[in-house]
Amino acid sequence: LCGRPPSTEEYDAFMADTNADKRARAVDRLLAHDDFGRNWGNYWSDTMAARIQPPELTFLTYKPFKTWLAKELNAGKSWAEIVTQIFTAQGVLEEKPETTYIAYHQGNPITLAGAQIGCAQCHDHPFDRWKQVEFHQTAAFFARAAVKMPQNSSLKTALTSKDKGEHTMPDKLGTAHPVVLTGEALAQNAADAERRAAFAAWLTHPENPWFAKTYVNRIWSRML
């Protein structure tokens, strides 16, 4: 939970404890420790960073994002709340670290559409249910995100919105409008903030089975 061995004091206290619920109480203590947020803030930041190709001439720093994640986790925020902030954020990264994910992807709808359905970018998925049009309908939620990334200072990266613009599918397949993977469509010509908020609401909804499964699989993989 905290990404480290127990201290001598923590070990001695646990071994001397004769209460039947000592393990549950130890877990509660670790969840309340500052190291909990730091450990999982590092993990989730590294997990996201592994998918992001650094742009030429700009070194990407993740320190503000890790600090922000640690603070949110230690405050008891749910993963759904944190992810919603990540997908709906706007501003300059130095002041709004939650913009890091979309900003470092440079607002690219293709890369933001998701690695798990990436095979459907160019054709219908050969081994799963996803269709090419579904991939690009997902990408369309990010068609109006705008990112300005200055050279040599990723802290000054700014995530804003474009007033217009749609996502165009390859191979003359036309324009893709925002539709989530379960089939619900967003009103056409919706603003960037509305698109990203709608995507975050769908993504984190309790009835979306993929969100919880992905989180649980990663947590168990990390801990075991």
GROMACS .gro file of C-alpha atoms in nm:
model
  224
    1LEU     CA    1   0.000   0.000   0.000
    2CYS     CA    2   0.283   0.241   0.079
    3GLY     CA    3   0.544   0.104  -0.160
    4ARG     CA    4   0.804   0.028   0.106
    5PRO     CA    5   0.890  -0.226   0.380
    6PRO     CA    6   0.757  -0.148   0.728
    7SER     CA    7   0.976   0.055   0.957
    8THR     CA    8   1.124  -0.118   1.263
    9GLU     CA    9   0.870   0.060   1.481
   10GLU     CA   10   0.579  -0.043   1.257
   11TYR     CA   11   0.700  -0.402   1.252
   12ASP     CA   12   0.748  -0.424   1.628
   13ALA     CA   13   0.408  -0.269   1.698
   14PHE     CA   14   0.233  -0.510   1.460
   15MET     CA   15   0.405  -0.818   1.603
   16ALA     CA   16   0.327  -0.712   1.960
   17ASP     CA   17  -0.041  -0.652   1.882
   18THR     CA   18  -0.257  -0.941   2.010
   19ASN     CA   19  -0.592  -0.812   1.881
   20ALA     CA   20  -0.774  -1.033   1.630
   21ASP     CA   21  -0.835  -0.737   1.394
   22LYS     CA   22  -0.476  -0.612   1.392
   23ARG     CA   23  -0.432  -0.671   1.019
   24ALA     CA   24  -0.742  -0.468   0.929
   25ARG     CA   25  -0.629  -0.187   1.158
   26ALA     CA   26  -0.280  -0.197   1.005
   27VAL     CA   27  -0.435  -0.158   0.659
   28ASP     CA   28  -0.635   0.142   0.782
   29ARG     CA   29  -0.317   0.301   0.921
   30LEU     CA   30  -0.137   0.253   0.590
   31LEU     CA   31  -0.427   0.395   0.391
   32ALA     CA   32  -0.412   0.705   0.612
   33HIS     CA   33  -0.034   0.746   0.571
   34ASP     CA   34   0.109   1.010   0.337
   35ASP     CA   35   0.320   0.737   0.175
   36PHE     CA   36   0.000   0.580   0.039
   37GLY     CA   37  -0.072   0.875  -0.189
   38ARG     CA   38   0.291   0.914  -0.291
   39ASN     CA   39   0.321   0.545  -0.380
   40TRP     CA   40   0.008   0.526  -0.591
   41GLY     CA   41   0.057   0.875  -0.733
   42ASN     CA   42   0.393   0.755  -0.866
   43TYR     CA   43   0.238   0.435  -0.998
   44TRP     CA   44  -0.048   0.598  -1.188
   45SER     CA   45   0.173   0.876  -1.323
   46ASP     CA   46   0.425   0.622  -1.452
   47THR     CA   47   0.146   0.409  -1.599
   48MET     CA   48   0.015   0.706  -1.798
   49ALA     CA   49   0.361   0.832  -1.891
   50ALA     CA   50   0.451   0.496  -2.044
   51ARG     CA   51   0.195   0.561  -2.321
   52ILE     CA   52   0.303   0.916  -2.400
   53GLN     CA   53   0.565   0.985  -2.665
   54PRO     CA   54   0.770   1.290  -2.562
   55PRO     CA   55   0.758   1.566  -2.824
   56GLU     CA   56   1.075   1.682  -2.991
   57LEU     CA   57   1.274   1.943  -2.797
   58THR     CA   58   1.050   1.933  -2.488
   59PHE     CA   59   1.134   1.734  -2.177
   60LEU     CA   60   0.816   1.624  -2.002
   61THR     CA   61   0.819   1.658  -1.625
   62TYR     CA   62   0.566   1.460  -1.422
   63LYS     CA   63   0.657   1.594  -1.078
   64PRO     CA   64   0.354   1.830  -1.048
   65PHE     CA   65   0.120   1.553  -1.164
   66LYS     CA   66   0.262   1.304  -0.911
   67THR     CA   67   0.230   1.561  -0.633
   68TRP     CA   68  -0.129   1.636  -0.732
   69LEU     CA   69  -0.223   1.268  -0.753
   70ALA     CA   70  -0.071   1.202  -0.409
   71LYS     CA   71  -0.271   1.490  -0.261
   72GLU     CA   72  -0.598   1.371  -0.416
   73LEU     CA   73  -0.545   1.010  -0.309
   74ASN     CA   74  -0.450   1.107   0.045
   75ALA     CA   75  -0.761   1.323   0.062
   76GLY     CA   76  -0.969   1.011   0.003
   77LYS     CA   77  -1.085   1.103  -0.347
   78SER     CA   78  -1.224   0.812  -0.545
   79TRP     CA   79  -1.053   0.704  -0.866
   80ALA     CA   80  -1.368   0.811  -1.052
   81GLU     CA   81  -1.338   1.165  -0.910
   82ILE     CA   82  -0.969   1.185  -0.998
   83VAL     CA   83  -1.021   1.059  -1.354
   84THR     CA   84  -1.308   1.303  -1.405
   85GLN     CA   85  -1.077   1.589  -1.308
   86ILE     CA   86  -0.811   1.460  -1.549
   87PHE     CA   87  -1.049   1.449  -1.845
   88THR     CA   88  -1.225   1.779  -1.779
   89ALA     CA   89  -0.927   1.996  -1.677
   90GLN     CA   90  -0.823   2.318  -1.848
   91GLY     CA   91  -0.542   2.561  -1.785
   92VAL     CA   92  -0.163   2.580  -1.766
   93LEU     CA   93  -0.001   2.262  -1.637
   94GLU     CA   94   0.215   2.442  -1.382
   95GLU     CA   95  -0.101   2.565  -1.209
   96LYS     CA   96  -0.334   2.279  -1.308
   97PRO     CA   97  -0.136   1.951  -1.294
   98GLU     CA   98  -0.452   1.755  -1.370
   99THR     CA   99  -0.419   1.875  -1.732
  100THR     CA  100  -0.107   1.657  -1.771
  101TYR     CA  101  -0.267   1.355  -1.937
  102ILE     CA  102  -0.447   1.535  -2.219
  103ALA     CA  103  -0.183   1.808  -2.247
  104TYR     CA  104   0.109   1.568  -2.286
  105HIS     CA  105  -0.089   1.374  -2.546
  106GLN     CA  106  -0.101   1.716  -2.717
  107GLY     CA  107  -0.479   1.684  -2.739
  108ASN     CA  108  -0.443   1.419  -3.010
  109PRO     CA  109  -0.785   1.248  -3.047
  110ILE     CA  110  -0.629   0.929  -3.188
  111THR     CA  111  -0.398   0.866  -2.894
  112LEU     CA  112  -0.659   0.977  -2.641
  113ALA     CA  113  -0.917   0.734  -2.780
  114GLY     CA  114  -0.748   0.454  -2.587
  115ALA     CA  115  -0.485   0.186  -2.626
  116GLN     CA  116  -0.726  -0.095  -2.539
  117ILE     CA  117  -0.926  -0.045  -2.859
  118GLY     CA  118  -0.629   0.076  -3.064
  119CYS     CA  119  -0.658  -0.207  -3.317
  120ALA     CA  120  -0.984  -0.050  -3.435
  121GLN     CA  121  -0.815   0.272  -3.544
  122CYS     CA  122  -0.756   0.149  -3.900
  123HIS     CA  123  -1.001  -0.143  -3.929
  124ASP     CA  124  -1.259  -0.337  -3.732
  125HIS     CA  125  -1.093  -0.514  -3.439
  126PRO     CA  126  -1.001  -0.870  -3.550
  127PHE     CA  127  -1.028  -1.027  -3.203
  128ASP     CA  128  -1.282  -0.814  -3.020
  129ARG     CA  129  -1.620  -0.648  -3.071
  130TRP     CA  130  -1.491  -0.297  -3.150
  131LYS     CA  131  -1.556  -0.145  -3.491
  132GLN     CA  132  -1.344   0.117  -3.664
  133VAL     CA  133  -1.626   0.372  -3.650
  134GLU     CA  134  -1.654   0.321  -3.272
  135PHE     CA  135  -1.286   0.404  -3.226
  136HIS     CA  136  -1.326   0.731  -3.415
  137GLN     CA  137  -1.652   0.818  -3.239
  138THR     CA  138  -1.454   0.792  -2.914
  139ALA     CA  139  -1.177   1.007  -3.058
  140ALA     CA  140  -1.437   1.269  -3.150
  141PHE     CA  141  -1.484   1.358  -2.782
  142PHE     CA  142  -1.139   1.522  -2.796
  143ALA     CA  143  -1.165   1.691  -3.136
  144ARG     CA  144  -1.190   2.040  -2.986
  145ALA     CA  145  -0.922   2.011  -2.718
  146ALA     CA  146  -0.636   2.253  -2.794
  147VAL     CA  147  -0.285   2.225  -2.653
  148LYS     CA  148   0.003   2.470  -2.681
  149MET     CA  149   0.333   2.314  -2.578
  150PRO     CA  150   0.632   2.551  -2.567
  151GLN     CA  151   0.979   2.418  -2.630
  152ASN     CA  152   1.197   2.332  -2.331
  153SER     CA  153   0.935   2.404  -2.062
  154SER     CA  154   0.656   2.150  -2.033
  155LEU     CA  155   0.534   2.325  -1.716
  156LYS     CA  156   0.400   2.604  -1.940
  157THR     CA  157   0.193   2.364  -2.152
  158ALA     CA  158  -0.157   2.507  -2.186
  159LEU     CA  159  -0.474   2.301  -2.237
  160THR     CA  160  -0.764   2.504  -2.376
  161SER     CA  161  -1.049   2.456  -2.625
  162LYS     CA  162  -1.119   2.524  -2.989
  163ASP     CA  163  -1.447   2.688  -3.084
  164LYS     CA  164  -1.509   2.450  -3.372
  165GLY     CA  165  -1.374   2.143  -3.547
  166GLU     CA  166  -1.465   1.777  -3.581
  167HIS     CA  167  -1.273   1.452  -3.602
  168THR     CA  168  -1.229   1.316  -3.955
  169MET     CA  169  -1.199   0.942  -4.007
  170PRO     CA  170  -0.933   0.805  -4.246
  171ASP     CA  171  -0.993   0.656  -4.590
  172LYS     CA  172  -1.265   0.908  -4.677
  173LEU     CA  173  -1.501   0.758  -4.419
  174GLY     CA  174  -1.627   1.102  -4.325
  175THR     CA  175  -1.674   1.289  -3.999
  176ALA     CA  176  -1.705   1.110  -3.667
  177HIS     CA  177  -1.929   1.261  -3.400
  178PRO     CA  178  -1.899   1.178  -3.027
  179VAL     CA  179  -2.064   0.848  -2.936
  180VAL     CA  180  -1.960   0.638  -2.635
  181LEU     CA  181  -1.885   0.268  -2.674
  182THR     CA  182  -2.224   0.169  -2.534
  183GLY     CA  183  -2.398   0.363  -2.813
  184GLU     CA  184  -2.515   0.689  -2.651
  185ALA     CA  185  -2.450   0.989  -2.875
  186LEU     CA  186  -2.371   1.346  -2.773
  187ALA     CA  187  -2.548   1.634  -2.944
  188GLN     CA  188  -2.360   1.739  -3.256
  189ASN     CA  189  -2.155   2.057  -3.243
  190ALA     CA  190  -2.115   2.029  -2.865
  191ALA     CA  191  -1.841   2.242  -2.710
  192ASP     CA  192  -1.511   2.091  -2.595
  193ALA     CA  193  -1.594   2.119  -2.224
  194GLU     CA  194  -1.929   1.947  -2.280
  195ARG     CA  195  -1.767   1.667  -2.481
  196ARG     CA  196  -1.500   1.590  -2.227
  197ALA     CA  197  -1.742   1.613  -1.935
  198ALA     CA  198  -1.981   1.374  -2.108
  199PHE     CA  199  -1.699   1.131  -2.183
  200ALA     CA  200  -1.579   1.141  -1.821
  201ALA     CA  201  -1.934   1.087  -1.692
  202TRP     CA  202  -1.978   0.782  -1.913
  203LEU     CA  203  -1.632   0.647  -1.839
  204THR     CA  204  -1.672   0.661  -1.461
  205HIS     CA  205  -2.039   0.566  -1.443
  206PRO     CA  206  -2.107   0.273  -1.206
  207GLU     CA  207  -2.272   0.080  -1.489
  208ASN     CA  208  -1.961   0.099  -1.709
  209PRO     CA  209  -1.802  -0.243  -1.645
  210TRP     CA  210  -1.466  -0.168  -1.811
  211PHE     CA  211  -1.367   0.117  -1.578
  212ALA     CA  212  -1.384  -0.085  -1.256
  213LYS     CA  213  -1.233  -0.398  -1.413
  214THR     CA  214  -0.935  -0.207  -1.550
  215TYR     CA  215  -0.870  -0.041  -1.215
  216VAL     CA  216  -0.900  -0.364  -1.016
  217ASN     CA  217  -0.678  -0.559  -1.258
  218ARG     CA  218  -0.402  -0.299  -1.235
  219ILE     CA  219  -0.420  -0.277  -0.855
  220TRP     CA  220  -0.401  -0.654  -0.808
  221SER     CA  221  -0.123  -0.686  -1.064
  222ARG     CA  222   0.077  -0.420  -0.881
  223MET     CA  223   0.019  -0.563  -0.534
  224LEU     CA  224   0.078  -0.927  -0.622
   0.00000   0.00000   0.00000
